[in-house]
Short mmCIF file of N, CA and C and ligand atoms in Angstrom, two decimals:
data_model
loop_
_atom_site.label_atom_id
_atom_site.label_comp_id
_atom_site.label_asym_id
_atom_site.label_seq_id
_atom_site.Cartn_x
_atom_site.Cartn_y
_atom_site.Cartn_z
N MET A 17 31.90 37.59 164.41
CA MET A 17 30.57 36.78 163.80
C MET A 17 29.80 38.27 164.38
N ARG A 18 28.16 38.66 164.25
CA ARG A 18 27.16 38.55 165.36
C ARG A 18 26.19 38.67 164.86
N VAL A 19 25.10 38.75 165.75
CA VAL A 19 23.88 38.68 165.37
C VAL A 19 22.95 39.00 165.86
N GLY A 20 21.72 39.46 164.85
CA GLY A 20 20.60 39.54 165.21
C GLY A 20 19.23 39.28 165.60
N LEU A 21 18.61 39.78 166.35
CA LEU A 21 17.51 39.45 166.91
C LEU A 21 16.10 40.08 166.13
N GLY A 22 15.38 39.99 165.80
CA GLY A 22 13.82 41.01 165.61
C GLY A 22 13.07 40.06 165.72
N TYR A 23 11.97 40.75 166.29
CA TYR A 23 10.66 40.48 166.29
C TYR A 23 9.32 41.29 165.61
N ASP A 24 8.92 40.62 165.25
CA ASP A 24 7.09 42.22 164.65
C ASP A 24 5.70 41.28 164.90
N SER A 25 5.20 42.33 165.07
CA SER A 25 3.43 41.57 164.81
C SER A 25 2.76 42.30 164.17
N HIS A 26 1.36 41.77 163.94
CA HIS A 26 0.53 42.40 162.75
C HIS A 26 -1.04 41.66 163.47
N ARG A 27 -1.83 42.54 163.11
CA ARG A 27 -2.70 42.00 163.29
C ARG A 27 -4.56 42.02 162.42
N PHE A 28 -4.73 41.11 162.41
CA PHE A 28 -5.98 40.76 160.73
C PHE A 28 -6.48 41.46 161.05
N ALA A 29 -6.98 41.67 160.40
CA ALA A 29 -7.88 42.79 159.50
C ALA A 29 -8.21 41.60 158.36
N ASP A 30 -10.04 42.18 157.98
CA ASP A 30 -10.70 42.07 157.44
C ASP A 30 -10.52 42.99 155.25
N GLY A 31 -10.07 41.89 155.23
CA GLY A 31 -10.28 42.61 153.40
C GLY A 31 -8.75 43.08 152.61
N ARG A 32 -8.05 42.00 153.70
CA ARG A 32 -6.45 42.25 153.29
C ARG A 32 -6.25 40.73 152.88
N ARG A 33 -5.06 40.99 152.29
CA ARG A 33 -3.99 40.15 151.68
C ARG A 33 -3.65 38.99 152.82
N LEU A 34 -2.97 38.03 153.19
CA LEU A 34 -2.42 37.63 154.54
C LEU A 34 -0.95 36.95 154.11
N VAL A 35 0.55 37.75 153.77
CA VAL A 35 1.80 37.55 153.38
C VAL A 35 2.75 37.01 154.57
N LEU A 36 2.81 35.71 154.69
CA LEU A 36 4.26 36.06 155.07
C LEU A 36 5.44 35.65 154.74
N GLY A 37 6.58 36.08 155.60
CA GLY A 37 7.71 35.15 155.05
C GLY A 37 7.50 35.35 152.78
N GLY A 38 7.15 36.07 152.18
CA GLY A 38 6.65 37.06 150.85
C GLY A 38 5.76 35.30 149.88
N VAL A 39 4.96 35.15 151.24
CA VAL A 39 3.93 33.75 150.32
C VAL A 39 2.97 33.88 150.49
N ASP A 40 2.19 34.82 149.12
CA ASP A 40 0.64 34.47 149.44
C ASP A 40 -0.19 33.67 150.06
N ILE A 41 -0.55 33.48 151.20
CA ILE A 41 -1.31 32.47 151.81
C ILE A 41 -3.19 32.67 152.11
N PRO A 42 -3.39 31.92 151.33
CA PRO A 42 -4.88 31.55 151.46
C PRO A 42 -5.45 31.65 152.79
N HIS A 43 -6.73 32.85 153.41
CA HIS A 43 -6.85 32.40 154.69
C HIS A 43 -7.20 33.49 154.77
N GLU A 44 -8.63 33.46 155.61
CA GLU A 44 -9.82 34.60 156.19
C GLU A 44 -9.96 36.13 156.31
N ARG A 45 -9.00 36.21 156.10
CA ARG A 45 -7.71 37.38 156.87
C ARG A 45 -6.54 37.42 156.81
N GLY A 46 -6.48 38.97 156.19
CA GLY A 46 -4.83 39.33 155.68
C GLY A 46 -4.46 39.72 157.11
N LEU A 47 -3.65 40.50 157.50
CA LEU A 47 -2.98 42.30 158.45
C LEU A 47 -3.23 43.13 157.94
N ALA A 48 -3.59 44.10 159.04
CA ALA A 48 -3.26 45.08 159.36
C ALA A 48 -1.45 45.67 159.13
N GLY A 49 -1.65 47.33 158.59
CA GLY A 49 -0.47 47.30 157.78
C GLY A 49 -0.22 48.16 157.61
N HIS A 50 1.11 49.11 156.97
CA HIS A 50 0.95 50.31 156.04
C HIS A 50 1.49 49.43 155.08
N SER A 51 2.28 48.67 154.56
CA SER A 51 2.69 47.77 154.26
C SER A 51 1.89 46.40 153.97
N ASP A 52 2.34 45.50 153.31
CA ASP A 52 2.16 44.28 152.93
C ASP A 52 2.06 43.62 153.96
N ALA A 53 2.13 44.51 155.31
CA ALA A 53 1.53 43.74 156.95
C ALA A 53 3.19 42.20 156.57
N ASP A 54 4.28 41.86 156.87
CA ASP A 54 4.53 40.57 156.49
C ASP A 54 4.96 40.72 157.30
N ALA A 55 5.18 40.35 158.98
CA ALA A 55 5.49 40.24 159.79
C ALA A 55 6.71 39.45 159.72
N VAL A 56 6.91 38.21 159.58
CA VAL A 56 7.92 37.53 159.16
C VAL A 56 8.87 38.37 158.28
N ALA A 57 8.57 39.17 157.29
CA ALA A 57 9.93 40.08 156.39
C ALA A 57 10.42 40.81 157.58
N HIS A 58 9.64 41.18 158.15
CA HIS A 58 10.01 42.56 159.18
C HIS A 58 10.69 42.10 160.04
N ALA A 59 9.88 40.98 161.12
CA ALA A 59 11.50 40.53 161.51
C ALA A 59 12.34 41.01 161.70
N LEU A 60 12.53 39.70 160.16
CA LEU A 60 13.91 39.05 159.29
C LEU A 60 15.04 40.55 159.14
N THR A 61 14.36 40.90 158.46
CA THR A 61 14.47 42.42 158.29
C THR A 61 15.63 43.37 159.33
N ASP A 62 14.67 43.50 160.66
CA ASP A 62 15.45 43.43 162.38
C ASP A 62 16.27 43.21 162.96
N ALA A 63 16.07 41.63 162.54
CA ALA A 63 17.26 41.19 162.82
C ALA A 63 18.85 40.83 162.02
N VAL A 64 18.20 41.39 160.65
CA VAL A 64 19.81 42.02 159.73
C VAL A 64 20.26 42.99 160.19
N LEU A 65 19.22 44.20 160.41
CA LEU A 65 20.00 45.35 160.54
C LEU A 65 20.43 45.57 162.08
N GLY A 66 20.08 45.27 163.12
CA GLY A 66 20.65 44.64 164.04
C GLY A 66 21.88 43.98 164.61
N ALA A 67 21.72 42.85 163.85
CA ALA A 67 23.17 42.35 163.46
C ALA A 67 23.82 43.12 162.84
N ALA A 68 24.00 43.61 162.21
CA ALA A 68 25.04 45.00 161.07
C ALA A 68 25.20 46.18 161.96
N GLY A 69 24.47 46.04 162.61
CA GLY A 69 24.43 47.48 164.10
C GLY A 69 23.84 48.61 163.07
N LEU A 70 22.93 48.56 162.70
CA LEU A 70 22.18 49.56 161.32
C LEU A 70 21.20 50.00 162.45
N GLY A 71 21.07 49.76 163.15
CA GLY A 71 19.50 50.42 163.94
C GLY A 71 18.28 49.74 163.53
N ASP A 72 17.02 50.37 163.28
CA ASP A 72 15.92 49.09 163.22
C ASP A 72 15.43 49.44 161.85
N ILE A 73 14.17 48.66 161.15
CA ILE A 73 13.35 48.89 160.29
C ILE A 73 12.90 50.71 160.35
N GLY A 74 12.06 51.00 160.96
CA GLY A 74 12.10 52.23 160.93
C GLY A 74 12.54 53.26 160.63
N ARG A 75 13.17 52.39 161.72
CA ARG A 75 15.04 54.01 160.93
C ARG A 75 15.16 54.25 159.14
N HIS A 76 15.08 53.23 158.83
CA HIS A 76 15.26 52.87 157.06
C HIS A 76 14.03 53.15 155.97
N PHE A 77 13.15 52.24 156.77
CA PHE A 77 11.37 52.40 155.94
C PHE A 77 10.41 52.72 156.42
N PRO A 78 11.03 54.12 156.96
CA PRO A 78 9.37 55.24 157.92
C PRO A 78 7.92 54.01 157.39
N PRO A 79 7.24 53.91 158.26
CA PRO A 79 5.84 53.53 158.15
C PRO A 79 5.09 54.68 157.60
N ALA A 80 5.19 56.04 157.73
CA ALA A 80 4.62 57.02 157.87
C ALA A 80 4.95 57.35 156.26
N ASP A 81 6.31 57.00 155.88
CA ASP A 81 6.91 57.44 154.19
C ASP A 81 5.50 56.93 153.22
N GLU A 82 4.78 57.00 152.66
CA GLU A 82 4.21 57.20 151.85
C GLU A 82 4.35 56.32 150.73
N ARG A 83 6.02 56.88 150.26
CA ARG A 83 6.91 54.98 148.97
C ARG A 83 6.51 53.61 149.75
N TYR A 84 6.55 53.36 151.29
CA TYR A 84 6.28 52.40 151.53
C TYR A 84 4.65 52.29 151.97
N ARG A 85 3.57 52.84 151.24
CA ARG A 85 2.67 52.43 151.73
C ARG A 85 2.54 51.10 150.11
N ASP A 86 1.57 50.01 150.91
CA ASP A 86 1.48 48.19 150.99
C ASP A 86 2.64 47.80 149.76
N ALA A 87 3.61 47.92 150.84
CA ALA A 87 5.34 47.83 150.28
C ALA A 87 5.37 46.39 150.01
N ASP A 88 5.83 45.88 149.40
CA ASP A 88 6.68 44.92 149.68
C ASP A 88 7.80 44.67 149.94
N SER A 89 7.73 43.92 152.00
CA SER A 89 8.89 44.22 152.30
C SER A 89 10.00 42.95 152.04
N ILE A 90 9.68 41.62 151.41
CA ILE A 90 10.60 41.42 150.63
C ILE A 90 11.47 41.85 150.00
N GLY A 91 11.21 43.13 149.41
CA GLY A 91 11.93 44.20 148.98
C GLY A 91 12.81 45.46 149.76
N LEU A 92 11.97 45.15 150.70
CA LEU A 92 12.71 46.02 151.96
C LEU A 92 13.86 44.67 152.96
N LEU A 93 13.53 43.72 152.76
CA LEU A 93 14.18 42.79 152.88
C LEU A 93 15.99 42.39 152.33
N GLU A 94 15.24 42.81 151.49
CA GLU A 94 16.32 42.64 150.70
C GLU A 94 17.39 44.08 150.55
N ARG A 95 16.57 44.81 150.34
CA ARG A 95 17.58 46.84 150.76
C ARG A 95 18.44 46.32 152.31
N ALA A 96 17.28 45.28 152.93
CA ALA A 96 17.86 45.51 154.40
C ALA A 96 19.50 45.02 154.10
N ALA A 97 19.47 43.51 152.78
CA ALA A 97 20.91 42.83 153.47
C ALA A 97 21.99 43.45 152.35
N HIS A 98 21.53 44.62 151.69
CA HIS A 98 22.59 45.49 150.65
C HIS A 98 23.30 46.51 151.85
N LEU A 99 22.47 46.52 152.54
CA LEU A 99 22.44 47.84 153.78
C LEU A 99 23.76 46.53 154.36
N ALA A 100 23.94 45.96 155.04
CA ALA A 100 24.79 45.24 155.70
C ALA A 100 25.45 45.00 154.95
N ALA A 101 25.33 44.52 153.34
CA ALA A 101 26.63 44.56 152.69
C ALA A 101 27.85 45.63 152.40
N GLU A 102 27.59 46.66 152.19
CA GLU A 102 28.31 48.30 152.34
C GLU A 102 28.22 48.65 153.13
N HIS A 103 28.45 47.39 154.54
CA HIS A 103 28.81 48.18 155.84
C HIS A 103 29.20 46.03 156.70
N ASN A 104 30.04 45.31 155.14
CA ASN A 104 31.18 44.60 155.33
C ASN A 104 30.24 43.19 155.89
N TYR A 105 29.52 43.85 155.71
CA TYR A 105 28.58 42.44 156.76
C TYR A 105 28.00 41.05 155.70
N GLN A 106 28.09 40.16 155.37
CA GLN A 106 27.41 38.62 155.20
C GLN A 106 26.34 38.62 155.48
N VAL A 107 25.10 38.52 155.01
CA VAL A 107 24.85 37.38 155.98
C VAL A 107 24.77 35.69 155.89
N ILE A 108 25.26 35.12 157.99
CA ILE A 108 25.68 33.46 156.80
C ILE A 108 24.20 32.39 157.18
N ASN A 109 23.45 32.39 158.10
CA ASN A 109 22.25 32.31 158.26
C ASN A 109 20.50 32.66 159.19
N ALA A 110 19.41 32.93 159.20
CA ALA A 110 18.26 32.64 159.68
C ALA A 110 17.41 32.05 160.22
N ASP A 111 16.74 32.22 160.98
CA ASP A 111 16.27 31.19 161.39
C ASP A 111 14.77 32.07 162.52
N VAL A 112 13.98 31.99 161.60
CA VAL A 112 12.88 32.20 162.44
C VAL A 112 11.62 31.23 162.98
N THR A 113 10.72 32.41 164.14
CA THR A 113 9.69 31.46 164.64
C THR A 113 8.83 31.70 164.08
N VAL A 114 7.32 32.14 163.04
CA VAL A 114 6.20 32.13 163.21
C VAL A 114 5.44 31.19 164.24
N VAL A 115 4.45 32.83 165.71
CA VAL A 115 3.32 32.31 166.07
C VAL A 115 2.19 32.75 166.00
N CYS A 116 0.96 31.84 165.85
CA CYS A 116 -0.35 31.95 165.02
C CYS A 116 -1.20 30.87 165.54
N GLU A 117 -2.54 30.54 165.62
CA GLU A 117 -2.98 29.49 165.91
C GLU A 117 -3.68 29.12 164.12
N THR A 118 -3.83 30.32 163.26
CA THR A 118 -4.05 29.85 161.40
C THR A 118 -3.67 31.06 160.86
N PRO A 119 -2.63 31.29 160.13
CA PRO A 119 -2.88 29.20 159.16
C PRO A 119 -1.93 28.50 159.88
N LYS A 120 -1.31 27.08 159.11
CA LYS A 120 -0.37 25.81 159.65
C LYS A 120 0.62 27.06 158.56
N ILE A 121 2.01 26.47 159.16
CA ILE A 121 2.52 27.25 158.59
C ILE A 121 3.23 26.53 158.17
N GLY A 122 3.38 25.12 158.22
CA GLY A 122 4.30 24.41 158.22
C GLY A 122 4.47 24.10 157.08
N ALA A 123 2.72 23.93 155.87
CA ALA A 123 2.57 23.47 154.48
C ALA A 123 3.30 24.87 154.01
N HIS A 124 3.45 25.96 153.81
CA HIS A 124 4.32 27.33 153.34
C HIS A 124 5.81 27.41 154.13
N ALA A 125 6.12 27.04 154.75
CA ALA A 125 7.97 26.84 155.49
C ALA A 125 8.29 26.92 154.80
N ALA A 126 8.90 25.92 153.37
CA ALA A 126 9.91 25.55 152.04
C ALA A 126 9.69 27.15 151.06
N ALA A 127 8.72 28.05 151.07
CA ALA A 127 7.96 28.02 150.50
C ALA A 127 8.89 29.73 150.83
N MET A 128 8.39 29.84 152.03
CA MET A 128 8.86 31.46 152.48
C MET A 128 10.52 31.52 152.51
N CYS A 129 10.70 29.91 153.28
CA CYS A 129 12.63 29.74 152.85
C CYS A 129 13.14 30.37 151.69
N GLU A 130 12.09 30.42 150.98
CA GLU A 130 13.13 30.22 149.55
C GLU A 130 13.22 31.86 148.63
N ARG A 131 11.66 32.42 149.25
CA ARG A 131 11.98 33.99 149.37
C ARG A 131 12.54 34.61 150.25
N LEU A 132 12.47 34.06 150.80
CA LEU A 132 13.36 34.83 152.05
C LEU A 132 14.41 34.76 151.57
N ALA A 133 15.26 33.50 151.47
CA ALA A 133 16.96 33.03 151.48
C ALA A 133 17.04 34.10 149.72
N HIS A 134 16.13 34.16 149.21
CA HIS A 134 16.99 34.71 147.45
C HIS A 134 16.91 36.43 147.69
N ALA A 135 15.94 36.90 149.16
CA ALA A 135 16.51 38.52 149.43
C ALA A 135 17.34 38.62 150.27
N LEU A 136 17.38 38.00 150.86
CA LEU A 136 19.42 37.79 151.59
C LEU A 136 20.36 37.50 150.68
N GLY A 137 19.73 36.69 149.42
CA GLY A 137 21.03 36.42 148.34
C GLY A 137 22.17 35.07 149.46
N ILE A 138 21.69 34.17 149.57
CA ILE A 138 22.03 33.19 150.43
C ILE A 138 20.88 30.90 150.18
N ALA A 139 21.37 30.20 150.17
CA ALA A 139 20.93 29.08 149.57
C ALA A 139 19.44 29.12 150.90
N PRO A 140 18.59 28.43 150.16
CA PRO A 140 17.36 28.22 151.14
C PRO A 140 17.81 27.45 152.03
N SER A 141 18.68 26.38 152.07
CA SER A 141 19.06 25.60 153.32
C SER A 141 19.51 26.32 154.34
N PHE A 142 19.94 27.38 154.46
CA PHE A 142 20.43 28.74 155.22
C PHE A 142 19.59 29.52 156.23
N VAL A 143 18.10 29.42 155.11
CA VAL A 143 16.81 29.65 155.99
C VAL A 143 16.03 28.81 156.75
N SER A 144 15.71 29.18 157.37
CA SER A 144 14.68 28.14 158.61
C SER A 144 13.31 28.84 159.32
N VAL A 145 12.49 28.60 158.68
CA VAL A 145 11.44 28.86 159.18
C VAL A 145 10.64 27.45 160.08
N LYS A 146 9.82 27.80 161.16
CA LYS A 146 8.92 26.77 162.10
C LYS A 146 7.84 27.97 162.69
N GLY A 147 6.81 27.39 162.31
CA GLY A 147 5.62 27.46 163.26
C GLY A 147 5.49 26.88 164.65
N LYS A 148 5.12 28.09 165.42
CA LYS A 148 4.36 28.01 166.80
C LYS A 148 3.19 28.07 166.20
N THR A 149 1.75 27.19 167.75
CA THR A 149 0.81 27.79 167.93
C THR A 149 1.04 28.56 169.59
N ASN A 150 -0.09 29.57 169.97
CA ASN A 150 0.63 29.33 171.58
C ASN A 150 -0.41 29.32 172.65
N GLU A 151 -0.84 27.68 172.55
CA GLU A 151 -2.14 26.81 172.82
C GLU A 151 -3.35 27.77 173.09
N GLY A 152 -3.72 28.68 172.54
CA GLY A 152 -4.44 29.45 172.80
C GLY A 152 -4.75 30.22 173.74
N MET A 153 -3.22 30.37 174.15
CA MET A 153 -3.52 32.19 175.28
C MET A 153 -3.11 32.68 174.28
N GLY A 154 -3.80 33.86 175.69
CA GLY A 154 -3.03 35.83 175.36
C GLY A 154 -3.84 35.53 173.23
N TRP A 155 -3.48 37.17 173.27
CA TRP A 155 -3.93 37.63 171.59
C TRP A 155 -3.77 36.98 170.53
N ILE A 156 -2.71 35.72 171.02
CA ILE A 156 -2.17 35.66 169.85
C ILE A 156 -3.36 34.20 169.87
N GLY A 157 -3.63 33.59 171.33
CA GLY A 157 -4.29 32.42 171.37
C GLY A 157 -5.08 32.97 170.86
N ALA A 158 -6.65 33.81 171.19
CA ALA A 158 -7.30 34.60 170.27
C ALA A 158 -7.76 34.40 168.57
N GLY A 159 -5.99 34.30 168.28
CA GLY A 159 -6.82 34.67 166.49
C GLY A 159 -6.72 36.59 165.93
N GLU A 160 -5.84 36.41 167.09
CA GLU A 160 -5.51 38.18 167.39
C GLU A 160 -5.04 39.30 166.13
N GLY A 161 -3.46 37.66 165.56
CA GLY A 161 -2.78 38.21 164.91
C GLY A 161 -1.56 37.37 164.77
N VAL A 162 -0.50 37.49 164.45
CA VAL A 162 0.92 36.59 164.39
C VAL A 162 1.40 37.27 164.62
N ALA A 163 2.53 36.58 165.62
CA ALA A 163 3.99 37.59 165.83
C ALA A 163 5.20 36.64 165.11
N ALA A 164 5.92 37.49 164.36
CA ALA A 164 7.41 36.48 164.18
C ALA A 164 8.60 36.87 165.24
N MET A 165 9.36 36.06 165.35
CA MET A 165 10.78 36.18 165.66
C MET A 165 12.18 35.21 164.67
N ALA A 166 12.97 36.73 164.53
CA ALA A 166 14.10 35.66 163.06
C ALA A 166 15.39 35.91 164.31
N VAL A 167 15.86 35.01 164.46
CA VAL A 167 17.73 35.97 164.69
C VAL A 167 19.11 35.62 163.37
N VAL A 168 19.58 35.85 163.07
CA VAL A 168 20.51 36.30 161.74
C VAL A 168 21.91 35.79 162.40
N LEU A 169 22.64 35.11 162.08
CA LEU A 169 24.06 34.79 161.89
C LEU A 169 24.67 36.30 160.08
N VAL A 170 25.98 36.97 161.38
CA VAL A 170 26.58 37.80 160.11
C VAL A 170 27.98 37.47 160.73
N ASP A 171 28.32 37.61 159.02
CA ASP A 171 30.16 37.56 158.91
C ASP A 171 30.73 38.74 158.69
N ARG A 172 32.13 39.44 159.54
CA ARG A 172 32.35 40.09 158.99
C ARG A 172 33.95 39.83 157.62
N VAL A 173 33.07 40.72 157.01
CA VAL A 173 33.63 40.52 155.33
C VAL A 173 34.50 41.48 154.50
N GLU A 174 36.01 41.05 154.56
CA GLU A 174 37.33 42.82 154.47
C GLU A 174 35.79 43.22 152.78
N GLY A 175 36.17 44.83 153.20
CA GLY A 175 35.29 45.68 152.07
C GLY A 175 36.23 46.64 150.80
MG1 LIG B 219 5.39 44.80 160.75
#
């Protein structure tokens, strides 16, 4: 078995959708980014790739590549899981922490687990999403953006 760790952050921006964990969340501001800026999906994608020893999201889905403009990041996560499977690694479970002052993550956590689990090809009960605030400290506390951290466990399967 191997573990992978992922981290991502995106800045809030006016006139953008807020997509976290593949879920559209009603909020006065969305997140800036080349893709849909889904920091949760990006952190989890990096964790999957890291666990499988396959580098990082920027290597597989470069932000300069026009194919990934406004990309659905759940699709990138799904591709990362397939890539891991091609290298004989099956995702066992994932745990995610989202850090932001707003929105409140708890109300959307179950829907995020569903979307993320579907992309990973595992049951929703094997995905966990938790929300934290930063207690008003620093850039997160000032409401400048959202950070997400993820860990993934993979198991080696016979190829
Ligand atoms: Mg990102």
